[in-house]
Coordinates of C-alpha atoms in Angstrom, one line a residue:
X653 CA -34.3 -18.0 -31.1
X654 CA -32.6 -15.0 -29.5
X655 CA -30.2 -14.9 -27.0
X656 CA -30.9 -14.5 -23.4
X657 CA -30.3 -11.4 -21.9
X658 CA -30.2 -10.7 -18.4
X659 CA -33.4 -8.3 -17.3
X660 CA -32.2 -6.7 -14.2
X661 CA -30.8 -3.3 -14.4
X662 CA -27.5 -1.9 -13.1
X663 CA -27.5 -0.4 -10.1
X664 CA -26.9 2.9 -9.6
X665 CA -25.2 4.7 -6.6
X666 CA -27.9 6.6 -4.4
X667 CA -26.9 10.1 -3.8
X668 CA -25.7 11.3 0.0
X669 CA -26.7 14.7 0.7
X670 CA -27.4 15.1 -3.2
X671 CA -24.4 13.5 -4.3
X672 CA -21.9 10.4 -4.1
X673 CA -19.9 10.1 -1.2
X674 CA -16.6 9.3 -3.4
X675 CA -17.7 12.4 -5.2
X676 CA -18.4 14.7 -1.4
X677 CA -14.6 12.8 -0.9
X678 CA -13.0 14.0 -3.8
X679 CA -14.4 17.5 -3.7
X680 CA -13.3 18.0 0.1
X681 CA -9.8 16.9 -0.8
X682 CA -9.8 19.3 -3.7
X683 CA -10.7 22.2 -1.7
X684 CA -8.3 21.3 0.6
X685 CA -5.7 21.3 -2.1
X686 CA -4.7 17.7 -1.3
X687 CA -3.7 14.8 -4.1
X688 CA -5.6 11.6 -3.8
X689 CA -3.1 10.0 -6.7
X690 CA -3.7 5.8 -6.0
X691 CA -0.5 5.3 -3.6
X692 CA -1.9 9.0 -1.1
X693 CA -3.6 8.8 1.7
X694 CA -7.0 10.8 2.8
X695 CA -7.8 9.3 6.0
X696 CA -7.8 13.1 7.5
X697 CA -10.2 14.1 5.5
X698 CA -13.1 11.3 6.1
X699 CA -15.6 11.6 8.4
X700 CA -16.9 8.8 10.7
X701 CA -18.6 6.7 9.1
X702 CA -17.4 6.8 5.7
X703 CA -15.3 4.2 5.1
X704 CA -18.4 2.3 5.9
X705 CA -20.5 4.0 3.7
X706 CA -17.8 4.3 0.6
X707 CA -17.1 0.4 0.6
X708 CA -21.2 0.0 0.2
X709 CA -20.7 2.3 -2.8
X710 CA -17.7 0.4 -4.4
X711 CA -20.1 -2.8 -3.8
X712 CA -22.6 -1.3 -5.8
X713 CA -19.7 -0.4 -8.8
X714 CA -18.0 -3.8 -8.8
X715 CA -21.6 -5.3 -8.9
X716 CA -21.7 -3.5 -12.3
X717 CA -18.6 -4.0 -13.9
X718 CA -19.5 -7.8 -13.1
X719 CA -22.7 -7.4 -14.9
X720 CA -20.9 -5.6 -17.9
X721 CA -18.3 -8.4 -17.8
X722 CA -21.5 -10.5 -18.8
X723 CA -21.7 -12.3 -15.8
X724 CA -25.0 -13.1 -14.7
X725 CA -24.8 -12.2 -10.8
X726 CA -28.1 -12.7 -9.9
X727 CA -28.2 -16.8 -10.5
X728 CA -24.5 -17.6 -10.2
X729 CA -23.9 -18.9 -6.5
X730 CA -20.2 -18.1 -7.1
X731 CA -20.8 -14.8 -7.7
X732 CA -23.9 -13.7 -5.8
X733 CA -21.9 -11.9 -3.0
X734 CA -18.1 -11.1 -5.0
X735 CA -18.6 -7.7 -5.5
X736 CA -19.6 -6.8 -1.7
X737 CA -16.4 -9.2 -0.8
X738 CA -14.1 -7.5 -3.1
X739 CA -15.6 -4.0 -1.9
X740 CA -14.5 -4.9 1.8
X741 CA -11.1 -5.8 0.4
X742 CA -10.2 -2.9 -1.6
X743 CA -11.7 -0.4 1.2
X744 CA -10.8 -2.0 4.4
X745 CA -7.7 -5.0 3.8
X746 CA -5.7 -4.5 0.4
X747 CA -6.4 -0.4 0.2
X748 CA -6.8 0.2 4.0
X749 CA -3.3 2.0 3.8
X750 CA -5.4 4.6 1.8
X751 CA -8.3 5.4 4.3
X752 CA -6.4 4.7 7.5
X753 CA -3.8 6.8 10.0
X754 CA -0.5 5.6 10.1
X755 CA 0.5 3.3 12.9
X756 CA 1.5 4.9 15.9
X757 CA 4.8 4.4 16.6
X758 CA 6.3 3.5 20.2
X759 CA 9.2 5.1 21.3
X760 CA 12.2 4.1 23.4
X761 CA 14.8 6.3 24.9
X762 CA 18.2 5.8 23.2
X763 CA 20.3 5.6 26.7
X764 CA 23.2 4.3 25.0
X765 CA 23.6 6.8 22.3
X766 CA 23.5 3.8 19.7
X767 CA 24.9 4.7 16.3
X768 CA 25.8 1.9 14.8
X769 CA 24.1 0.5 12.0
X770 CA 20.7 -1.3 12.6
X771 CA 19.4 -3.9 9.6
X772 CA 15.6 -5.0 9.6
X773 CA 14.2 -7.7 6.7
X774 CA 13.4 -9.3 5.3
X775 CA 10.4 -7.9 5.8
X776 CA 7.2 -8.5 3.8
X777 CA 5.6 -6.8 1.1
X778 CA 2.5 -6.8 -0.5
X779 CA 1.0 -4.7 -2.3
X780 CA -0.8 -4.2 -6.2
X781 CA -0.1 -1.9 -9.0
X782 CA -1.6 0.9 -9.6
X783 CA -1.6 -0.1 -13.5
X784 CA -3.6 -3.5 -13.6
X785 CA -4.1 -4.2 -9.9
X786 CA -2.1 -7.0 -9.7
X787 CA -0.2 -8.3 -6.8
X788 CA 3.3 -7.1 -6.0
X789 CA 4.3 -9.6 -3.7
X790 CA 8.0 -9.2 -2.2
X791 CA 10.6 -8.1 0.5
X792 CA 12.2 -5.1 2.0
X793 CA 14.9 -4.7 4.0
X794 CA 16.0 -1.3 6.1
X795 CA 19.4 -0.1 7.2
X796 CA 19.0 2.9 9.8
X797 CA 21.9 4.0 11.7
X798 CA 20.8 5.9 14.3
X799 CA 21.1 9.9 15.4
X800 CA 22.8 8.9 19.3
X801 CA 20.7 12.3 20.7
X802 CA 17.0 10.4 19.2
X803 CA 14.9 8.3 20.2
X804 CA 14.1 4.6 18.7
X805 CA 11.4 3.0 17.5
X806 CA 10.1 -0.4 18.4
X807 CA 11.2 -3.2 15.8
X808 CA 7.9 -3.8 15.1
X809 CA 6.7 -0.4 14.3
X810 CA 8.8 -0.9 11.1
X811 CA 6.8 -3.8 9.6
X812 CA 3.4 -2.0 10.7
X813 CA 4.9 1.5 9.0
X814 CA 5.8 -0.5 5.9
X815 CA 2.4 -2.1 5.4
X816 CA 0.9 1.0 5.9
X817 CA 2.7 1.9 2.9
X818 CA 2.5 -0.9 1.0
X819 CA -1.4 -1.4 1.6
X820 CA -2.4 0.8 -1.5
X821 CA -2.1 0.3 -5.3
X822 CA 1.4 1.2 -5.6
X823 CA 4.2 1.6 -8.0
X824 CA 7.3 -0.3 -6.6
X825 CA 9.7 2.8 -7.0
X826 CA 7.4 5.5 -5.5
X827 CA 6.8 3.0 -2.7
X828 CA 10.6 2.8 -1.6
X829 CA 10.3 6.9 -1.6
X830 CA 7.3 6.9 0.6
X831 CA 8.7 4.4 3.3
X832 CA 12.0 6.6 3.0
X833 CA 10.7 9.5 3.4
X834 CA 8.8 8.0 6.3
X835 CA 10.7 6.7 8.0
X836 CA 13.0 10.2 8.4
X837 CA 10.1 12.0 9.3
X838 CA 9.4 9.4 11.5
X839 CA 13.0 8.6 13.4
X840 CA 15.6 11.2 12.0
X841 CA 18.3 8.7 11.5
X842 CA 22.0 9.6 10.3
X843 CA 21.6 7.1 7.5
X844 CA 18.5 5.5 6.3
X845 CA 18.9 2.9 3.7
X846 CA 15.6 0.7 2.3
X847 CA 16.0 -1.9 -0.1
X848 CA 13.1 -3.9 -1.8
X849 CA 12.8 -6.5 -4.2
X850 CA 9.6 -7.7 -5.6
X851 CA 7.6 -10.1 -8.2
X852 CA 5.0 -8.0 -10.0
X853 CA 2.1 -10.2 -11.5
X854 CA 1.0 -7.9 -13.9
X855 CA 4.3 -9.4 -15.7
X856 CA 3.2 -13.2 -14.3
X857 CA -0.4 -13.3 -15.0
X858 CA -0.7 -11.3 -18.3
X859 CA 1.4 -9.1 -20.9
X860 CA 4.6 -11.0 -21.3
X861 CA 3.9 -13.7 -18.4
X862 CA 7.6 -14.2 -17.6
X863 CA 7.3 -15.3 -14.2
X864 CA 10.9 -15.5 -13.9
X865 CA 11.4 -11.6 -13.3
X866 CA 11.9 -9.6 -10.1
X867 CA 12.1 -5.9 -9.9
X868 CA 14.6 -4.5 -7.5
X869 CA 14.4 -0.8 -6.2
X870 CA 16.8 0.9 -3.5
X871 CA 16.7 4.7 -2.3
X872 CA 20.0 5.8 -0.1
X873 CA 19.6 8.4 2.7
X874 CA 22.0 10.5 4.7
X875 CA 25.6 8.7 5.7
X876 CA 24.7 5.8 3.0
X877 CA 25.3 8.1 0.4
X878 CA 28.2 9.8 1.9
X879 CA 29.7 6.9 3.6
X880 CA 30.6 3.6 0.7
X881 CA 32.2 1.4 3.6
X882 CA 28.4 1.8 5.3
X883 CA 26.9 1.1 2.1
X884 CA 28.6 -2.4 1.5
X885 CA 28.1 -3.0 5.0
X886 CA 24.9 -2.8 4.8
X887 CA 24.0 -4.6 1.5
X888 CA 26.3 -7.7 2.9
X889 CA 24.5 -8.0 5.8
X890 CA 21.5 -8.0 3.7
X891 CA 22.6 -10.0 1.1
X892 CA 23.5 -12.9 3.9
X893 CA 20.0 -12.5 5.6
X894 CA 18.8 -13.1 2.0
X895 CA 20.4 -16.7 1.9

C-alpha cells in the first residue's frame, strides 16, 4: 500500500495591485535607495495598513514551509493555527523593531549642567540571530556622561530605545553599534559607553550545543576612549551591578 500523502495544495500569496506586498515593499525601498538588511528598519516607507496586510502574507509562507516540513496542518490540532501565530510574532512582537518608529523620547532640561557619569543596566535583551533565528537572550548596560549644555532623556526611554533595537533578527556586534550610534544621535553625550553580554541559542539548541558560552561585545564612544580613569569607572560600577 502507498503512503499517504496530503491532498491539499500550498497556498500561494494573492497579488496586491498585481503583485506581493513584500515584493511592492522591497521595490519602494529600492527606489528609495534604502537597505532592508535583517537588523534595518523600513517603517517610513509602509503605508497604513501594511503591516496588517504583510503579517497575513507571512501566515500564508509559514503555512507552507510547515507543509514542506511534512507536517500535516490541516488535521493536527497543534498546528492548525501556528503559522498565523508565528506570522503575528515575527511582524508585530519579536520583529516589530523592523516595521515600527523608534520610541519617542522625553526630554528633561539639564538645570544642573550634570556631567558626571550616568550607568543604566542591567538592562534586558532579547533578541534572535539573523543566522538561524534563535534567541539571543541577555543584558546591556550603558555609561553616558552627559554634555552639561543638553538635554536628558527619561531613564526609561533607554530600555524602550534598546528594545527597539534589539526587536529584529540581529547580530550581537552590529546591535551594540546600532544602540551606540543611537543613542548619540539621540542625546549627544561627552562619553557614551554600551556594554552587552548575551547567550546565543543557535550555540545551545544546535551546532555545538555548549550552553555554557556567553558572547560579550562592548563599543566605546567619546571621553571613554580618551579618558582610561572613566573607562574603569565605569566597567566597576558595572561589574558590581552585575553581582
Amino acid at each position: 500500500m502507498g503512503a499517504v500523502i496530503d491532498s491539499q495544495p500550498a497556498i500561494t500569496q494573492a497579488p496586491q495591485d498585481g503583485m506581493p506586498l513584500s515584493q511592492a515593499i522591497r521595490q519602494r525601498l529600492r527606489n528609495a535607495g534604502v537597505r532592508f538588511h535583517a537588523n534595518d528598519n523600513v517603517s517610513a516607507h509602509l503605508r497604513e495598513g501594511d503591516v496588517d496586510r504583510l503579517q497575513d502574507e507571512v501566515a500564508l509562507h509559514i503555512e507552507n514551509a510547515l507543509r514542506a516540513l511534512v507536517i500535516d496542518v490541516d488535521n493536527d490540532h497543534n498546528t492548525r493555527e501556528t503559522a498565523k501565530r508565528v506570522a503575528k510574532m515575527f511582524v508585530k512582537e519579536v520583529f516589530a523593531g523592523r516595521y515600527e518608529p523608534a520610541p519617542a523620547i522625553t526630554e528633561f532640561p539639564n538645570i544642573g549642567q550634570l556631567n558626571e557619569l550616568t550607568l543604566i543596566g542591567p538592562l534586558r535583551v532579547r533578541s534572535a540571530c539573523s543566522h538561524h533565528l534563535c534567541p539571543i537572550m541577555g543584558h546591556a548596560w550603558i555609561g553616558v556622561l552627559p554634555n552639561a549644555d543638553s538635554n536628558l532623556p527619561g531613564l526609561s526611554k533607554y530600555a524602550r530605545l534598546l528594545n527597539w533595537v534589539m526587536a529584529r533578527p540581529q547580530i550581537q556586534e552590529e546591535a551594540v553599534k546600532q544602540i551606540a550610534d543611537l543613542l548619540e544621535d539621540k542625546i549627544a553625550p561627552d562619553g557614551l559607553a554600551v556594554v552587552m553580554e548575551a547567550d546565543h541559542f543557535c550555540m545551545h539548541w544546535r551546532g555545538t550545543k555548549d550552553d555554557g558560552a556567553r558572547m560579550v561585545s562592548s563599543v566605546m564612544r567619546g571621553r571613554f576612549l580618551e579618558d582610561p580613569a572613566l573607562r574603569r569607572e565605569f566597567l566597576a560600577l558595572m561589574s558590581a551591578r552585575n553581582r
